[in-house]
PDB file of C-alpha atoms in Angstrom:
ATOM      1  CA  LEU A   1      -0.064   0.122  -0.035  1.00 60.00           C
ATOM      2  CA  TYR A   2       2.676   2.584   0.751  1.00 68.00           C
ATOM      3  CA  ALA A   3       4.056   1.885  -2.530  1.00 81.00           C
ATOM      4  CA  HIS A   4       1.437   3.956  -3.889  1.00 88.00           C
ATOM      5  CA  VAL A   5       1.269   6.674  -0.753  1.00 90.00           C
ATOM      6  CA  SER A   6       4.295   8.099   1.395  1.00 89.00           C
ATOM      7  CA  ASP A   7       2.483   7.077   4.783  1.00 88.00           C
ATOM      8  CA  LYS A   8      -0.884   7.290   6.383  1.00 85.00           C
ATOM      9  CA  ASP A   9      -1.686  10.472   6.240  1.00 86.00           C
ATOM     10  CA  GLU A  10      -1.260  10.992   2.728  1.00 89.00           C
ATOM     11  CA  MET A  11      -3.635   7.993   2.083  1.00 88.00           C
ATOM     12  CA  VAL A  12      -6.578   9.235   4.383  1.00 87.00           C
ATOM     13  CA  GLU A  13      -6.053  12.644   2.647  1.00 90.00           C
ATOM     14  CA  LEU A  14      -6.767  10.860  -0.513  1.00 91.00           C
ATOM     15  CA  LEU A  15      -9.571   8.747   0.681  1.00 91.00           C
ATOM     16  CA  LEU A  16     -11.439  12.180   2.017  1.00 91.00           C
ATOM     17  CA  ASP A  17     -10.770  13.579  -1.367  1.00 93.00           C
ATOM     18  CA  ARG A  18     -12.246  10.670  -3.475  1.00 95.00           C
ATOM     19  CA  VAL A  19     -15.371  10.720  -1.003  1.00 94.00           C
ATOM     20  CA  MET A  20     -15.828  14.435  -1.219  1.00 94.00           C
ATOM     21  CA  GLY A  21     -15.896  13.854  -4.688  1.00 95.00           C
ATOM     22  CA  GLU A  22     -19.122  11.755  -4.440  1.00 96.00           C
ATOM     23  CA  VAL A  23     -21.053  15.270  -3.799  1.00 96.00           C
ATOM     24  CA  ARG A  24     -23.025  16.183  -6.500  1.00 94.00           C
ATOM     25  CA  LEU A  25     -22.422  19.816  -7.607  1.00 95.00           C
ATOM     26  CA  PRO A  26     -24.544  22.019 -10.003  1.00 94.00           C
ATOM     27  CA  GLU A  27     -22.542  22.519 -13.551  1.00 92.00           C
ATOM     28  CA  THR A  28     -23.182  26.116 -13.219  1.00 94.00           C
ATOM     29  CA  ILE A  29     -24.617  28.576 -10.725  1.00 91.00           C
ATOM     30  CA  ASP A  30     -27.783  30.386 -10.692  1.00 95.00           C
ATOM     31  CA  PRO A  31     -27.741  33.777  -9.169  1.00 96.00           C
ATOM     32  CA  ALA A  32     -31.391  33.772  -8.572  1.00 97.00           C
ATOM     33  CA  ASN A  33     -31.543  30.243  -7.315  1.00 96.00           C
ATOM     34  CA  TRP A  34     -28.248  30.188  -5.194  1.00 96.00           C
ATOM     35  CA  GLN A  35     -29.734  29.608  -1.964  1.00 96.00           C
ATOM     36  CA  GLU A  36     -31.602  26.779  -3.036  1.00 97.00           C
ATOM     37  CA  GLN A  37     -28.396  25.511  -4.964  1.00 97.00           C
ATOM     38  CA  LEU A  38     -26.358  25.472  -1.949  1.00 96.00           C
ATOM     39  CA  LYS A  39     -28.993  23.700   0.283  1.00 97.00           C
ATOM     40  CA  GLN A  40     -28.861  20.888  -2.108  1.00 97.00           C
ATOM     41  CA  ILE A  41     -24.823  20.773  -1.875  1.00 96.00           C
ATOM     42  CA  MET A  42     -25.466  20.601   1.834  1.00 96.00           C
ATOM     43  CA  ARG A  43     -28.240  18.188   1.760  1.00 97.00           C
ATOM     44  CA  ASP A  44     -26.093  15.753  -0.850  1.00 97.00           C
ATOM     45  CA  SER A  45     -22.445  16.167   1.516  1.00 94.00           C
ATOM     46  CA  ARG A  46     -24.933  14.947   4.399  1.00 95.00           C
ATOM     47  CA  GLU A  47     -25.826  12.245   2.056  1.00 96.00           C
ATOM     48  CA  VAL A  48     -22.572  10.926   1.205  1.00 95.00           C
ATOM     49  CA  PHE A  49     -20.960  11.604   4.316  1.00 91.00           C
ATOM     50  CA  HIS A  50     -23.981   9.858   5.851  1.00 94.00           C
ATOM     51  CA  ARG A  51     -22.771   6.748   3.466  1.00 94.00           C
ATOM     52  CA  HIS A  52     -18.811   7.018   5.002  1.00 93.00           C
ATOM     53  CA  ARG A  53     -19.761   7.732   8.563  1.00 88.00           C
ATOM     54  CA  ASP A  54     -16.384   7.117   9.797  1.00 86.00           C
ATOM     55  CA  ILE A  55     -14.969   9.669   7.164  1.00 85.00           C
ATOM     56  CA  ALA A  56     -15.781  12.321   8.797  1.00 79.00           C
ATOM     57  CA  ARG A  57     -12.932  11.798  11.487  1.00 81.00           C
ATOM     58  CA  ALA A  58     -10.017  11.979   8.868  1.00 79.00           C
ATOM     59  CA  GLY A  59     -11.032  15.398   8.244  1.00 74.00           C
ATOM     60  CA  ARG A  60     -10.967  16.596  11.057  1.00 78.00           C
ATOM     61  CA  GLY A  61      -7.780  18.545  11.922  1.00 74.00           C
ATOM     62  CA  ASN A  62      -6.880  18.965   8.433  1.00 77.00           C
ATOM     63  CA  ILE A  63      -8.153  20.983   5.549  1.00 82.00           C
ATOM     64  CA  PRO A  64      -8.998  19.274   2.583  1.00 83.00           C
ATOM     65  CA  THR A  65      -6.901  20.611  -0.292  1.00 87.00           C
ATOM     66  CA  GLY A  66      -7.585  17.883  -2.822  1.00 91.00           C
ATOM     67  CA  GLU A  67      -8.992  18.474  -6.520  1.00 94.00           C
ATOM     68  CA  ASN A  68     -12.644  17.155  -5.137  1.00 94.00           C
ATOM     69  CA  ALA A  69     -12.551  18.787  -1.817  1.00 90.00           C
ATOM     70  CA  LEU A  70     -11.603  22.166  -3.329  1.00 91.00           C
ATOM     71  CA  PRO A  71     -14.649  23.093  -5.306  1.00 90.00           C
ATOM     72  CA  LEU A  72     -16.655  22.623  -1.762  1.00 86.00           C
ATOM     73  CA  ALA A  73     -14.760  25.421   0.043  1.00 78.00           C
TER      74      ALA A  73
END
């Protein structure tokens, strides 16, 4: 396993980023409907983290910076 990642921290970071990639984001932001879009992103986020219950602990104390996490920031 560690032939692909340098250590456990990197593995956890990559795993968290992969899970965050499951959150659906709108293709375009509608200025007239931004509040509902934001609410839907939060509902989708909750659903994803509910499916991967233990991954929330991985994000504690870390600022996710992966390619899937940044659009959610």
